[in-house]
Amino acid sequence: MTYLKKSLVFAALLILILGLSSISILAQESSGIPFDKLKTPTKLQDIVNNFDKLEYKFSSFKAGEKIQQINVKFQYQGKEKVDNLQTDKIFIESSTNKSSQISQMTFWLNDGQIVKLIQDKQQIPATIANSMKNKFLQSIFFPFYHFEELNLKKIASEAKVTRTQEMIDEKEIDIIKIESDNLAESGLESGSVKLADFEEFMMTVGFTYLTLEEAEAEYDEALFEVTGIELR
């Protein structure tokens, strides 16, 4: 299978299944959430700048039955010279419970541009890699793009907001959880979002939602969860 076909099949698979003790805080106090610190990563450079490791899973359900789960692992592997250019080396692995196949990609990135790409042991020309970069990266990190589309500040103003601490990858993380059953404007029946507060910035580390009954969707429930994280 050609690189272009493989990339499109991989992107289509992801997009298909995605479609898209606590202290309670009163809803009117949700403005106290430091939304100016919210920096959900939607670009590869965002990931490179902030993380040594980022792992997540996205599961979709229909009538209570899991129909698919995607697992993604990102790992920063340091600096490396390629064609006399200083690059950031990045490894991404993705898999699904629908297949035993594991997709692996290694990028060498310079100033936001792919200098070299190896996908499943096949080297891809840099020109082709850069032309496809946005499409397949958006498919890989789709949960973060999906989250960014939500008007979270407005949702939080009318939602239940709690603060707690949770373990992620054996690390205790400060979590702000926003729960709402008034999400019809977003095409949802109900949902919750978990924000991790890392002092210097916040990002989403999880969300769940139920779609509206009248919505014609491939699934009616979704779960996104960051399972591993190491900051740079």
Short mmCIF file of N, CA and C in Angstrom, two decimals, residues 8-125:
data_model
loop_
_atom_site.label_atom_id
_atom_site.label_comp_id
_atom_site.label_asym_id
_atom_site.label_seq_id
_atom_site.Cartn_x
_atom_site.Cartn_y
_atom_site.Cartn_z
N LEU A 8 -4.23 7.98 4.47
CA LEU A 8 -5.65 8.29 4.36
C LEU A 8 -6.49 7.24 5.08
N VAL A 9 -6.12 5.96 4.96
CA VAL A 9 -6.84 4.89 5.64
C VAL A 9 -6.75 5.07 7.14
N PHE A 10 -5.54 5.39 7.62
CA PHE A 10 -5.32 5.59 9.06
C PHE A 10 -6.14 6.77 9.57
N ALA A 11 -6.12 7.89 8.81
CA ALA A 11 -6.88 9.07 9.21
C ALA A 11 -8.37 8.78 9.19
N ALA A 12 -8.84 8.08 8.14
CA ALA A 12 -10.27 7.77 8.03
C ALA A 12 -10.73 6.90 9.18
N LEU A 13 -9.90 5.93 9.57
CA LEU A 13 -10.24 5.04 10.68
C LEU A 13 -10.44 5.83 11.96
N LEU A 14 -9.51 6.74 12.22
CA LEU A 14 -9.60 7.53 13.45
C LEU A 14 -10.80 8.45 13.44
N ILE A 15 -10.99 9.16 12.32
CA ILE A 15 -12.08 10.13 12.24
C ILE A 15 -13.43 9.43 12.29
N LEU A 16 -13.51 8.21 11.70
CA LEU A 16 -14.76 7.46 11.68
C LEU A 16 -15.24 7.16 13.09
N ILE A 17 -14.34 6.69 13.93
CA ILE A 17 -14.78 6.28 15.27
C ILE A 17 -14.87 7.47 16.24
N LEU A 18 -14.31 8.60 15.77
CA LEU A 18 -14.34 9.75 16.67
C LEU A 18 -15.56 10.64 16.45
N GLY A 19 -15.88 10.79 15.07
CA GLY A 19 -16.95 11.73 14.72
C GLY A 19 -16.75 12.99 15.45
N LEU A 20 -16.72 13.12 16.04
CA LEU A 20 -16.29 13.79 17.27
C LEU A 20 -16.14 12.84 18.35
N SER A 21 -11.09 12.68 47.62
CA SER A 21 -12.03 13.66 48.11
C SER A 21 -12.00 14.97 47.39
N SER A 22 -13.26 15.51 46.79
CA SER A 22 -13.39 16.67 45.93
C SER A 22 -13.98 17.86 46.68
N ILE A 23 -13.68 19.06 46.18
CA ILE A 23 -14.23 20.28 46.77
C ILE A 23 -15.13 20.92 45.73
N SER A 24 -16.44 20.99 46.01
CA SER A 24 -17.37 21.55 45.04
C SER A 24 -17.25 23.06 44.99
N ILE A 25 -17.41 23.60 43.78
CA ILE A 25 -17.39 25.04 43.56
C ILE A 25 -18.74 25.43 42.99
N LEU A 26 -19.35 26.49 43.48
CA LEU A 26 -20.61 26.94 42.93
C LEU A 26 -20.42 27.35 41.48
N ALA A 27 -21.46 27.16 40.65
CA ALA A 27 -21.35 27.45 39.22
C ALA A 27 -20.95 28.89 38.98
N GLN A 28 -21.50 29.81 39.77
CA GLN A 28 -21.18 31.21 39.52
C GLN A 28 -19.72 31.54 39.85
N GLU A 29 -19.03 30.62 40.53
CA GLU A 29 -17.64 30.86 40.87
C GLU A 29 -16.69 30.26 39.85
N SER A 30 -17.23 29.66 38.77
CA SER A 30 -16.38 28.96 37.81
C SER A 30 -15.44 29.91 37.08
N SER A 31 -15.72 31.23 37.14
CA SER A 31 -14.81 32.19 36.53
C SER A 31 -13.45 32.15 37.22
N GLY A 32 -13.38 31.52 38.40
CA GLY A 32 -12.11 31.38 39.09
C GLY A 32 -11.18 30.39 38.42
N ILE A 33 -11.67 29.62 37.47
CA ILE A 33 -10.81 28.70 36.72
C ILE A 33 -9.89 29.53 35.83
N PRO A 34 -8.59 29.34 35.90
CA PRO A 34 -7.65 30.17 35.12
C PRO A 34 -7.60 29.76 33.65
N PHE A 35 -8.66 30.11 32.90
CA PHE A 35 -8.74 29.70 31.50
C PHE A 35 -7.61 30.28 30.65
N ASP A 36 -6.99 31.36 31.11
CA ASP A 36 -5.87 31.93 30.36
C ASP A 36 -4.67 30.99 30.35
N LYS A 37 -4.65 30.01 31.25
CA LYS A 37 -3.56 29.04 31.31
C LYS A 37 -3.83 27.80 30.44
N LEU A 38 -5.05 27.74 29.88
CA LEU A 38 -5.45 26.55 29.13
C LEU A 38 -4.73 26.50 27.78
N LYS A 39 -3.90 25.49 27.61
CA LYS A 39 -3.11 25.34 26.38
C LYS A 39 -3.21 23.89 25.89
N THR A 40 -4.35 23.58 25.32
CA THR A 40 -4.54 22.23 24.81
C THR A 40 -3.72 22.05 23.54
N PRO A 41 -2.86 21.04 23.48
CA PRO A 41 -1.98 20.87 22.31
C PRO A 41 -2.73 20.44 21.06
N THR A 42 -2.62 21.21 19.99
CA THR A 42 -3.24 20.85 18.72
C THR A 42 -2.24 20.86 17.57
N LYS A 43 -0.97 21.08 17.90
CA LYS A 43 0.08 21.05 16.88
C LYS A 43 1.22 20.18 17.40
N LEU A 44 1.93 19.57 16.46
CA LEU A 44 3.05 18.72 16.85
C LEU A 44 4.07 19.52 17.65
N GLN A 45 4.29 20.78 17.27
CA GLN A 45 5.28 21.60 17.97
C GLN A 45 4.84 21.86 19.42
N ASP A 46 3.51 21.94 19.65
CA ASP A 46 3.00 22.09 21.02
C ASP A 46 3.41 20.90 21.87
N ILE A 47 3.29 19.70 21.28
CA ILE A 47 3.65 18.49 22.00
C ILE A 47 5.16 18.47 22.27
N VAL A 48 5.94 18.80 21.24
CA VAL A 48 7.40 18.78 21.35
C VAL A 48 7.87 19.74 22.44
N ASN A 49 7.26 20.93 22.50
CA ASN A 49 7.71 21.95 23.44
C ASN A 49 7.38 21.62 24.89
N ASN A 50 6.36 20.80 25.11
CA ASN A 50 5.87 20.62 26.47
C ASN A 50 6.02 19.22 27.07
N PHE A 51 6.20 18.21 26.22
CA PHE A 51 6.14 16.85 26.75
C PHE A 51 7.30 15.98 26.28
N ASP A 52 7.78 15.14 27.20
CA ASP A 52 8.69 14.06 26.83
C ASP A 52 7.89 12.81 26.47
N LYS A 53 6.71 12.70 27.08
CA LYS A 53 5.83 11.56 26.80
C LYS A 53 4.38 11.99 26.95
N LEU A 54 3.54 11.49 26.06
CA LEU A 54 2.10 11.73 26.16
C LEU A 54 1.39 10.51 25.58
N GLU A 55 0.58 9.87 26.39
CA GLU A 55 -0.14 8.68 25.95
C GLU A 55 -1.63 8.86 26.26
N TYR A 56 -2.47 8.41 25.35
CA TYR A 56 -3.90 8.51 25.60
C TYR A 56 -4.65 7.37 24.92
N LYS A 57 -5.90 7.21 25.34
CA LYS A 57 -6.80 6.27 24.67
C LYS A 57 -8.16 6.94 24.46
N PHE A 58 -8.79 6.58 23.38
CA PHE A 58 -10.13 7.09 23.06
C PHE A 58 -11.01 5.89 22.76
N SER A 59 -12.10 5.77 23.50
CA SER A 59 -13.02 4.65 23.32
C SER A 59 -14.40 5.16 22.94
N SER A 60 -15.05 4.43 22.05
CA SER A 60 -16.42 4.78 21.65
C SER A 60 -17.33 3.60 21.92
N PHE A 61 -18.58 3.91 22.30
CA PHE A 61 -19.54 2.88 22.70
C PHE A 61 -20.87 3.08 21.98
N LYS A 62 -21.58 2.00 21.78
CA LYS A 62 -22.93 2.03 21.22
C LYS A 62 -23.79 1.11 22.07
N ALA A 63 -24.84 1.68 22.67
CA ALA A 63 -25.74 0.91 23.54
C ALA A 63 -24.97 0.16 24.62
N GLY A 64 -23.95 0.81 25.17
CA GLY A 64 -23.18 0.22 26.26
C GLY A 64 -22.08 -0.72 25.83
N GLU A 65 -21.99 -1.01 24.55
CA GLU A 65 -20.96 -1.93 24.05
C GLU A 65 -19.82 -1.15 23.39
N LYS A 66 -18.60 -1.47 23.78
CA LYS A 66 -17.44 -0.80 23.18
C LYS A 66 -17.32 -1.22 21.72
N ILE A 67 -17.29 -0.23 20.82
CA ILE A 67 -17.17 -0.56 19.41
C ILE A 67 -15.75 -0.34 18.90
N GLN A 68 -15.00 0.51 19.58
CA GLN A 68 -13.61 0.67 19.18
C GLN A 68 -12.82 1.44 20.25
N GLN A 69 -11.53 1.14 20.31
CA GLN A 69 -10.63 1.89 21.19
C GLN A 69 -9.33 2.15 20.44
N ILE A 70 -8.88 3.39 20.52
CA ILE A 70 -7.61 3.77 19.90
C ILE A 70 -6.63 4.12 21.01
N ASN A 71 -5.41 3.66 20.87
CA ASN A 71 -4.34 3.98 21.82
C ASN A 71 -3.23 4.70 21.06
N VAL A 72 -2.80 5.83 21.60
CA VAL A 72 -1.74 6.62 20.96
C VAL A 72 -0.64 6.90 21.98
N LYS A 73 0.60 6.72 21.55
CA LYS A 73 1.75 7.00 22.39
C LYS A 73 2.69 7.95 21.65
N PHE A 74 3.01 9.06 22.30
CA PHE A 74 3.98 10.03 21.78
C PHE A 74 5.21 10.00 22.68
N GLN A 75 6.39 10.04 22.07
CA GLN A 75 7.62 10.06 22.87
C GLN A 75 8.64 10.98 22.20
N TYR A 76 9.15 11.92 22.99
CA TYR A 76 10.23 12.80 22.50
C TYR A 76 11.55 12.07 22.71
N GLN A 77 12.36 11.97 21.64
CA GLN A 77 13.59 11.18 21.72
C GLN A 77 14.86 12.01 21.60
N GLY A 78 14.72 13.33 21.78
CA GLY A 78 15.91 14.18 21.85
C GLY A 78 16.28 14.87 20.55
N LYS A 79 17.44 15.52 20.58
CA LYS A 79 17.95 16.25 19.42
C LYS A 79 18.80 15.32 18.55
N GLU A 80 18.75 15.58 17.24
CA GLU A 80 19.56 14.78 16.32
C GLU A 80 19.79 15.57 15.04
N LYS A 81 20.99 15.49 14.49
CA LYS A 81 21.30 16.21 13.25
C LYS A 81 20.91 15.37 12.05
N VAL A 82 20.18 16.01 11.13
CA VAL A 82 19.79 15.37 9.87
C VAL A 82 20.07 16.36 8.75
N ASP A 83 20.91 15.96 7.80
CA ASP A 83 21.29 16.84 6.68
C ASP A 83 21.79 18.19 7.19
N ASN A 84 22.63 18.14 8.22
CA ASN A 84 23.23 19.34 8.82
C ASN A 84 22.22 20.25 9.50
N LEU A 85 21.03 19.75 9.77
CA LEU A 85 20.02 20.51 10.49
C LEU A 85 19.80 19.90 11.87
N GLN A 86 19.68 20.77 12.87
CA GLN A 86 19.38 20.30 14.23
C GLN A 86 17.88 20.00 14.31
N THR A 87 17.52 18.79 14.63
CA THR A 87 16.11 18.41 14.64
C THR A 87 15.68 17.83 15.99
N ASP A 88 14.36 17.86 16.21
CA ASP A 88 13.75 17.15 17.33
C ASP A 88 13.24 15.82 16.80
N LYS A 89 13.64 14.74 17.45
CA LYS A 89 13.21 13.41 17.04
C LYS A 89 12.01 12.97 17.86
N ILE A 90 10.95 12.58 17.16
CA ILE A 90 9.68 12.24 17.81
C ILE A 90 9.20 10.89 17.32
N PHE A 91 8.71 10.10 18.25
CA PHE A 91 8.16 8.77 17.91
C PHE A 91 6.69 8.73 18.29
N ILE A 92 5.85 8.27 17.36
CA ILE A 92 4.41 8.13 17.62
C ILE A 92 3.97 6.72 17.24
N GLU A 93 3.27 6.09 18.16
CA GLU A 93 2.74 4.74 17.92
C GLU A 93 1.23 4.76 18.15
N SER A 94 0.49 4.13 17.27
CA SER A 94 -0.96 4.07 17.42
C SER A 94 -1.45 2.66 17.13
N SER A 95 -2.51 2.29 17.83
CA SER A 95 -3.10 0.97 17.64
C SER A 95 -4.58 1.04 17.94
N THR A 96 -5.30 0.02 17.52
CA THR A 96 -6.73 -0.07 17.77
C THR A 96 -7.08 -1.49 18.16
N ASN A 97 -8.12 -1.64 18.97
CA ASN A 97 -8.52 -2.98 19.39
C ASN A 97 -9.18 -3.76 18.25
N LYS A 98 -9.41 -3.11 17.12
CA LYS A 98 -10.01 -3.78 15.96
C LYS A 98 -8.97 -4.49 15.11
N SER A 99 -7.70 -4.24 15.38
CA SER A 99 -6.65 -4.82 14.54
C SER A 99 -5.42 -5.10 15.39
N SER A 100 -4.67 -6.11 14.99
CA SER A 100 -3.42 -6.42 15.68
C SER A 100 -2.27 -5.56 15.16
N GLN A 101 -2.53 -4.82 14.08
CA GLN A 101 -1.49 -3.99 13.47
C GLN A 101 -1.21 -2.76 14.33
N ILE A 102 0.06 -2.44 14.50
CA ILE A 102 0.49 -1.25 15.21
C ILE A 102 1.20 -0.33 14.23
N SER A 103 0.73 0.91 14.14
CA SER A 103 1.35 1.89 13.24
C SER A 103 2.41 2.67 14.01
N GLN A 104 3.60 2.80 13.43
CA GLN A 104 4.69 3.52 14.07
C GLN A 104 5.25 4.57 13.12
N MET A 105 5.46 5.77 13.64
CA MET A 105 6.03 6.86 12.86
C MET A 105 7.13 7.53 13.66
N THR A 106 8.25 7.80 13.02
CA THR A 106 9.33 8.57 13.63
C THR A 106 9.56 9.82 12.78
N PHE A 107 9.47 10.99 13.43
CA PHE A 107 9.64 12.27 12.77
C PHE A 107 10.96 12.90 13.20
N TRP A 108 11.58 13.61 12.28
CA TRP A 108 12.68 14.52 12.62
C TRP A 108 12.20 15.90 12.20
N LEU A 109 12.02 16.78 13.19
CA LEU A 109 11.34 18.05 12.98
C LEU A 109 12.29 19.21 13.18
N ASN A 110 12.27 20.16 12.23
CA ASN A 110 13.08 21.38 12.34
C ASN A 110 12.19 22.58 12.07
N ASP A 111 12.03 23.42 13.09
CA ASP A 111 11.23 24.64 12.95
C ASP A 111 9.84 24.35 12.39
N GLY A 112 9.22 23.30 12.90
CA GLY A 112 7.86 22.96 12.50
C GLY A 112 7.74 22.17 11.22
N GLN A 113 8.85 21.95 10.53
CA GLN A 113 8.83 21.22 9.26
C GLN A 113 9.45 19.84 9.43
N ILE A 114 8.87 18.86 8.76
CA ILE A 114 9.41 17.50 8.80
C ILE A 114 10.61 17.41 7.87
N VAL A 115 11.76 17.09 8.44
CA VAL A 115 12.98 16.91 7.66
C VAL A 115 13.09 15.46 7.19
N LYS A 116 12.59 14.56 8.04
CA LYS A 116 12.66 13.13 7.73
C LYS A 116 11.50 12.42 8.42
N LEU A 117 10.94 11.42 7.75
CA LEU A 117 9.85 10.65 8.34
C LEU A 117 9.99 9.19 7.93
N ILE A 118 9.92 8.33 8.93
CA ILE A 118 9.88 6.89 8.68
C ILE A 118 8.57 6.37 9.24
N GLN A 119 7.76 5.77 8.37
CA GLN A 119 6.49 5.20 8.80
C GLN A 119 6.51 3.71 8.54
N ASP A 120 6.33 2.94 9.61
CA ASP A 120 6.33 1.48 9.51
C ASP A 120 7.52 0.98 8.69
N LYS A 121 8.71 1.47 9.07
CA LYS A 121 10.00 1.07 8.49
C LYS A 121 10.22 1.57 7.05
N GLN A 122 9.31 2.39 6.55
CA GLN A 122 9.46 2.93 5.21
C GLN A 122 9.75 4.43 5.29
N GLN A 123 10.83 4.88 4.67
CA GLN A 123 11.15 6.30 4.68
C GLN A 123 10.29 7.02 3.64
N ILE A 124 9.69 8.12 4.08
CA ILE A 124 8.79 8.90 3.23
C ILE A 124 9.49 10.19 2.83
N PRO A 125 9.44 10.57 1.54
CA PRO A 125 10.05 11.84 1.13
C PRO A 125 9.51 13.01 1.94
#
